[in-house]
């Protein structure tokens, strides 16, 4: 059995384009039906804000992987300097069920989340060729926000006029991911004094917070893309005029107090009122919206994506001779 810790994964590095391609491949397999993904259960005890989630899935096609992500999310950790999320990934051979790899998966988990955003952002830009320029606003600059910043620069830097960042805990230009960014991209980066300043001037908004309450109460700029990564930042008043709503999986995301569930309960939003990310990739679903209509994307996080990208990390590790052989038959 192969074990990959964070040092192994950092050595492999992040190739956003390859990860984006793997997510697209997984979406096409989802669309074809060549996958399995039960609804993930949430384990809660003690503080109801904390949860540990089991995420099993099988991915067919050329990926051929099955496995489980076991991820703990404890929002209060950030107050004591600990990461909010901790996770491990286990992969099984699809024909025998034999476990063959374990990944210490905070980095793969973040990378999967960001790669899904990359797919959505690319299709948003393709649906609006007349515009071609974006101003990116990132609310929350922890690990997820920082990796979104990195991805946007490396995949879409030529389209970005400015990046604004706001974090309630404070953020500054000395942040590692900014220091290592391309000089031109770094030169287009600045910090906002408030989320309102950022929100009122950017047409791509990426929320990456651990907020325990909804605070965004204003509609976005016309034609904006809202990448609602943290899922619980928007009040209904900010979203009630948005008609373009995309989810990764309706049954997963319409629960657990997400913004989609809020719209379902308070606005009567139904599955048929939304489209899936597979619809966006496989059927150009964004093409039906005009350039002044805003798009909301709410990704709950699909186990299929975790297993597909975990298989990618293992393939890279094996090709590079990276990892620890645990010697378990």
Coordinates of C-alpha atoms in Angstrom, one line a residue:
X1 CA 0.0 0.0 0.0
X2 CA 1.3 3.4 -1.0
X3 CA 1.1 6.3 1.6
X4 CA 1.4 9.9 0.6
X5 CA 1.8 12.5 3.3
X6 CA 1.7 16.3 2.8
X7 CA 5.5 16.5 2.0
X8 CA 5.0 13.9 -0.8
X9 CA 2.1 15.8 -2.2
X10 CA 3.9 19.1 -2.0
X11 CA 6.8 17.6 -3.9
X12 CA 4.4 16.5 -6.7
X13 CA 3.0 20.0 -6.8
X14 CA -0.1 21.6 -8.1
X15 CA -0.8 21.6 -11.8
X16 CA -4.1 23.3 -12.0
X17 CA -4.7 22.5 -15.7
X18 CA -4.2 18.8 -15.1
X19 CA -6.5 18.9 -12.1
X20 CA -9.1 20.8 -14.1
X21 CA -9.0 18.2 -16.9
X22 CA -9.5 15.4 -14.3
X23 CA -12.6 17.2 -13.0
X24 CA -14.0 17.5 -16.5
X25 CA -13.3 13.9 -17.1
X26 CA -15.1 13.0 -14.0
X27 CA -18.1 15.2 -15.0
X28 CA -18.4 13.4 -18.3
X29 CA -18.4 10.0 -16.5
X30 CA -21.1 11.3 -14.2
X31 CA -23.1 12.4 -17.2
X32 CA -22.7 9.0 -18.8
X33 CA -23.7 7.2 -15.5
X34 CA -20.4 5.4 -15.1
X35 CA -20.1 6.3 -11.4
X36 CA -21.5 5.5 -8.0
X37 CA -21.9 8.0 -5.2
X38 CA -24.2 7.5 -2.2
X39 CA -25.4 10.6 -0.2
X40 CA -22.7 11.3 2.3
X41 CA -23.5 10.9 6.0
X42 CA -22.5 13.5 8.6
X43 CA -21.3 12.4 12.0
X44 CA -22.0 14.9 14.7
X45 CA -21.4 14.9 18.5
X46 CA -20.9 17.5 21.1
X47 CA -20.7 20.9 19.4
X48 CA -23.2 20.8 16.5
X49 CA -21.0 23.1 14.4
X50 CA -18.5 20.3 14.1
X51 CA -18.9 17.3 11.7
X52 CA -17.0 14.4 10.3
X53 CA -18.2 13.4 6.8
X54 CA -17.8 10.1 5.0
X55 CA -17.5 10.5 1.2
X56 CA -17.5 7.2 -0.7
X57 CA -17.5 7.0 -4.5
X58 CA -16.6 4.9 -7.6
X59 CA -15.4 6.4 -10.8
X60 CA -15.3 4.4 -14.0
X61 CA -14.0 5.2 -17.5
X62 CA -10.3 5.6 -17.7
X63 CA -10.1 6.5 -14.0
X64 CA -11.2 3.2 -12.5
X65 CA -11.0 4.1 -8.8
X66 CA -13.1 3.5 -5.8
X67 CA -12.6 4.8 -2.3
X68 CA -13.5 7.0 0.6
X69 CA -12.7 10.4 1.9
X70 CA -13.1 10.9 5.7
X71 CA -13.1 14.6 6.4
X72 CA -13.5 16.4 9.7
X73 CA -14.6 20.0 9.7
X74 CA -14.2 21.9 13.0
X75 CA -14.7 25.6 12.3
X76 CA -13.6 26.6 15.8
X77 CA -10.1 25.2 15.1
X78 CA -9.1 28.4 13.4
X79 CA -9.4 30.4 16.6
X80 CA -6.6 28.3 18.1
X81 CA -4.4 28.2 15.1
X82 CA -5.4 24.8 13.8
X83 CA -6.7 24.1 10.3
X84 CA -10.5 23.9 10.1
X85 CA -10.4 20.7 8.1
X86 CA -8.5 17.4 8.4
X87 CA -9.0 14.5 6.1
X88 CA -7.6 11.2 4.7
X89 CA -8.4 9.4 1.5
X90 CA -8.4 5.7 0.9
X91 CA -8.4 4.1 -2.5
X92 CA -9.5 0.5 -3.4
X93 CA -8.9 -1.6 -6.5
X94 CA -12.1 -1.6 -8.3
X95 CA -12.0 -5.3 -9.3
X96 CA -10.9 -6.8 -5.9
X97 CA -11.6 -4.1 -3.3
X98 CA -8.0 -4.3 -2.1
X99 CA -6.9 -1.0 -0.5
X100 CA -3.8 0.3 -2.4
X101 CA -3.3 3.9 -1.4
X102 CA -3.8 6.2 1.6
X103 CA -3.4 10.0 1.2
X104 CA -3.1 12.6 3.9
X105 CA -5.6 14.7 2.1
X106 CA -5.9 18.4 3.2
X107 CA -4.0 19.5 0.1
X108 CA -5.9 17.2 -2.3
X109 CA -9.2 18.3 -0.7
X110 CA -8.4 22.0 -1.2
X111 CA -7.1 21.3 -4.7
X112 CA -10.2 19.4 -5.7
X113 CA -12.4 22.3 -4.5
X114 CA -10.3 24.8 -6.4
X115 CA -10.2 22.7 -9.6
X116 CA -14.0 22.5 -9.6
X117 CA -14.1 26.3 -9.4
X118 CA -11.7 26.5 -12.3
X119 CA -14.0 24.4 -14.5
X120 CA -17.0 26.7 -13.7
X121 CA -14.9 29.9 -14.2
X122 CA -13.7 28.7 -17.6
X123 CA -17.2 27.9 -18.8
X124 CA -18.4 31.3 -17.5
X125 CA -15.7 33.0 -19.5
X126 CA -16.5 31.0 -22.6
X127 CA -20.2 31.9 -22.4
X128 CA -19.3 35.6 -22.3
X129 CA -16.7 36.1 -25.0
X130 CA -17.7 39.7 -25.6
X131 CA -16.6 40.6 -22.1
X132 CA -13.4 38.7 -21.7
X133 CA -12.2 40.7 -18.7
X134 CA -12.8 40.0 -15.1
X135 CA -12.2 41.5 -11.7
X136 CA -11.9 38.8 -9.1
X137 CA -13.0 39.3 -5.4
X138 CA -12.0 36.7 -2.8
X139 CA -13.7 36.9 0.6
X140 CA -11.8 34.8 3.1
X141 CA -8.1 34.2 2.6
X142 CA -7.4 31.0 4.4
X143 CA -6.0 28.0 2.5
X144 CA -9.0 27.7 0.2
X145 CA -9.0 31.4 -0.6
X146 CA -5.2 31.4 -1.2
X147 CA -5.3 28.4 -3.5
X148 CA -8.1 30.0 -5.5
X149 CA -5.9 33.1 -5.8
X150 CA -3.1 30.9 -7.1
X151 CA -5.3 29.0 -9.6
X152 CA -6.9 32.2 -11.0
X153 CA -3.5 33.7 -11.7
X154 CA -2.1 30.6 -13.3
X155 CA -5.1 29.7 -15.4
X156 CA -6.8 33.0 -16.1
X157 CA -4.3 35.7 -15.3
X158 CA -4.5 37.2 -18.8
X159 CA -8.2 37.8 -18.3
X160 CA -7.9 39.5 -14.9
X161 CA -7.8 43.2 -14.5
X162 CA -7.6 43.2 -10.7
X163 CA -7.9 40.9 -7.7
X164 CA -9.4 42.2 -4.5
X165 CA -9.0 40.3 -1.3
X166 CA -10.8 40.7 2.0
X167 CA -10.4 38.6 5.2
X168 CA -12.1 39.5 8.5
X169 CA -8.9 38.4 10.3
X170 CA -6.8 40.7 8.2
X171 CA -4.6 39.8 5.2
X172 CA -1.5 41.5 3.8
X173 CA 0.8 41.4 0.8
X174 CA 3.4 39.3 2.7
X175 CA 1.3 36.2 2.3
X176 CA 3.4 33.4 0.8
X177 CA 1.0 32.7 -2.2
X178 CA 1.1 36.3 -3.2
X179 CA 4.8 36.7 -2.9
X180 CA 5.3 33.7 -5.2
X181 CA 2.7 34.9 -7.8
X182 CA 3.7 36.2 -11.2
X183 CA 4.9 39.8 -10.9
X184 CA 2.2 41.2 -13.2
X185 CA -0.6 39.3 -11.4
X186 CA 0.8 40.3 -8.0
X187 CA 0.8 43.9 -9.3
X188 CA -3.0 43.6 -9.9
X189 CA -3.7 42.5 -6.4
X190 CA -4.9 44.7 -3.5
X191 CA -6.7 44.3 -0.2
X192 CA -10.1 45.7 0.4
X193 CA -11.2 47.4 3.6
X194 CA -14.5 45.5 3.7
X195 CA -16.4 42.8 1.8
X196 CA -18.7 45.6 0.6
X197 CA -15.9 47.4 -1.2
X198 CA -14.8 44.2 -2.9
X199 CA -18.3 43.0 -3.7
X200 CA -19.4 46.3 -5.4
X201 CA -16.5 46.3 -7.8
X202 CA -15.8 42.7 -8.8
X203 CA -17.7 40.5 -11.3
X204 CA -16.3 37.2 -10.1
X205 CA -16.9 36.7 -6.3
X206 CA -15.3 33.8 -4.5
X207 CA -16.5 33.2 -1.0
X208 CA -14.1 31.0 1.1
X209 CA -15.1 31.8 4.6
X210 CA -16.0 29.9 7.8
X211 CA -18.6 32.4 8.7
X212 CA -21.2 31.2 11.2
X213 CA -23.8 33.7 9.8
X214 CA -25.0 35.1 6.5
X215 CA -23.8 38.6 5.8
X216 CA -24.0 39.4 2.1
X217 CA -27.2 41.3 1.7
X218 CA -26.7 43.0 -1.7
X219 CA -27.3 41.8 -5.2
X220 CA -24.1 41.3 -7.2
X221 CA -23.1 43.4 -10.2
X222 CA -25.0 42.5 -13.4
X223 CA -23.5 39.5 -15.2
X224 CA -21.4 38.3 -12.2
X225 CA -20.3 34.8 -11.3
X226 CA -20.7 33.9 -7.7
X227 CA -18.5 31.0 -6.7
X228 CA -20.2 30.2 -3.4
X229 CA -17.5 27.9 -2.2
X230 CA -18.3 28.3 1.5
X231 CA -22.1 27.9 0.8
X232 CA -23.5 29.9 3.7
X233 CA -22.6 33.6 3.1
X234 CA -25.6 35.0 1.2
X235 CA -28.9 36.3 2.5
X236 CA -31.9 35.7 0.3
X237 CA -32.1 39.4 -0.5
X238 CA -28.8 39.1 -2.3
X239 CA -29.9 36.1 -4.4
X240 CA -33.6 36.5 -5.1
X241 CA -33.1 38.0 -8.5
X242 CA -30.6 35.4 -9.7
X243 CA -32.0 33.0 -12.3
X244 CA -28.8 31.2 -13.3
X245 CA -28.2 28.7 -10.5
X246 CA -25.7 25.8 -10.9
X247 CA -25.1 23.0 -8.4
X248 CA -22.7 20.1 -8.4
X249 CA -25.4 17.7 -7.1
X250 CA -28.9 18.9 -6.0
X251 CA -29.5 16.2 -3.5
X252 CA -26.2 16.9 -1.7
X253 CA -26.4 20.6 -1.7
X254 CA -30.0 21.2 -0.8
X255 CA -29.5 20.4 2.9
X256 CA -27.2 21.3 5.8
X257 CA -28.3 25.0 5.9
X258 CA -26.7 25.8 2.5
X259 CA -27.7 28.9 0.5
X260 CA -29.4 26.5 -1.9
X261 CA -31.5 25.0 0.9
X262 CA -32.3 28.6 2.1
X263 CA -33.5 29.5 -1.4
X264 CA -35.5 26.2 -1.5
X265 CA -37.2 26.9 1.8
X266 CA -37.8 30.7 1.4
X267 CA -38.1 31.1 -2.4
X268 CA -39.3 27.7 -3.4
X269 CA -36.3 26.9 -5.5
X270 CA -36.6 23.4 -6.9
X271 CA -34.1 21.1 -8.7
X272 CA -35.7 21.9 -12.1
X273 CA -34.9 25.6 -11.5
X274 CA -31.2 24.8 -11.4
X275 CA -28.7 23.1 -13.7
X276 CA -25.8 20.9 -12.8
X277 CA -22.1 21.4 -13.5
X278 CA -22.3 18.3 -15.8
X279 CA -25.0 20.3 -17.7
X280 CA -22.6 23.2 -18.0
X281 CA -19.7 21.1 -19.2
X282 CA -21.6 18.6 -21.4
X283 CA -24.5 20.7 -22.7
X284 CA -23.3 24.3 -22.6
X285 CA -26.0 25.2 -20.0
X286 CA -24.6 28.7 -19.4
X287 CA -25.3 29.6 -23.1
X288 CA -29.0 30.2 -22.3
X289 CA -28.2 33.1 -20.0
X290 CA -27.7 36.7 -21.2
X291 CA -24.5 38.5 -20.4
X292 CA -26.2 40.7 -17.8
X293 CA -27.7 37.7 -15.9
X294 CA -25.6 36.7 -12.9
X295 CA -24.7 33.1 -12.2
X296 CA -24.6 31.4 -8.8
X297 CA -22.6 28.2 -8.4
X298 CA -23.0 26.2 -5.2
X299 CA -20.7 23.2 -4.9
X300 CA -21.3 21.0 -1.9
X301 CA -18.4 18.8 -2.9
X302 CA -18.7 15.5 -4.7
X303 CA -16.9 12.4 -3.6
X304 CA -16.5 11.4 -7.3
X305 CA -14.2 14.4 -7.7
X306 CA -12.2 13.5 -4.6
X307 CA -11.7 9.9 -5.7
X308 CA -10.9 10.9 -9.3
X309 CA -8.3 13.5 -8.2
X310 CA -6.9 11.1 -5.5
X311 CA -6.3 8.6 -8.3
X312 CA -4.5 11.4 -10.2
X313 CA -2.2 12.1 -7.2
X314 CA -1.4 8.4 -6.9
X315 CA -0.6 8.2 -10.7
X316 CA 1.7 11.2 -10.4
X317 CA 3.4 9.8 -7.3
X318 CA 4.0 6.4 -9.0
X319 CA 5.4 8.0 -12.1
X320 CA 7.8 10.1 -10.0
X321 CA 8.7 7.3 -7.5
X322 CA 7.3 9.4 -4.6
X323 CA 5.6 7.9 -1.5
X324 CA 6.1 5.5 1.3
X325 CA 5.4 1.8 0.7
X326 CA 3.7 0.5 3.9
X327 CA 4.3 -3.1 2.9
X328 CA 0.7 -4.1 3.6
X329 CA -0.6 -6.8 1.3

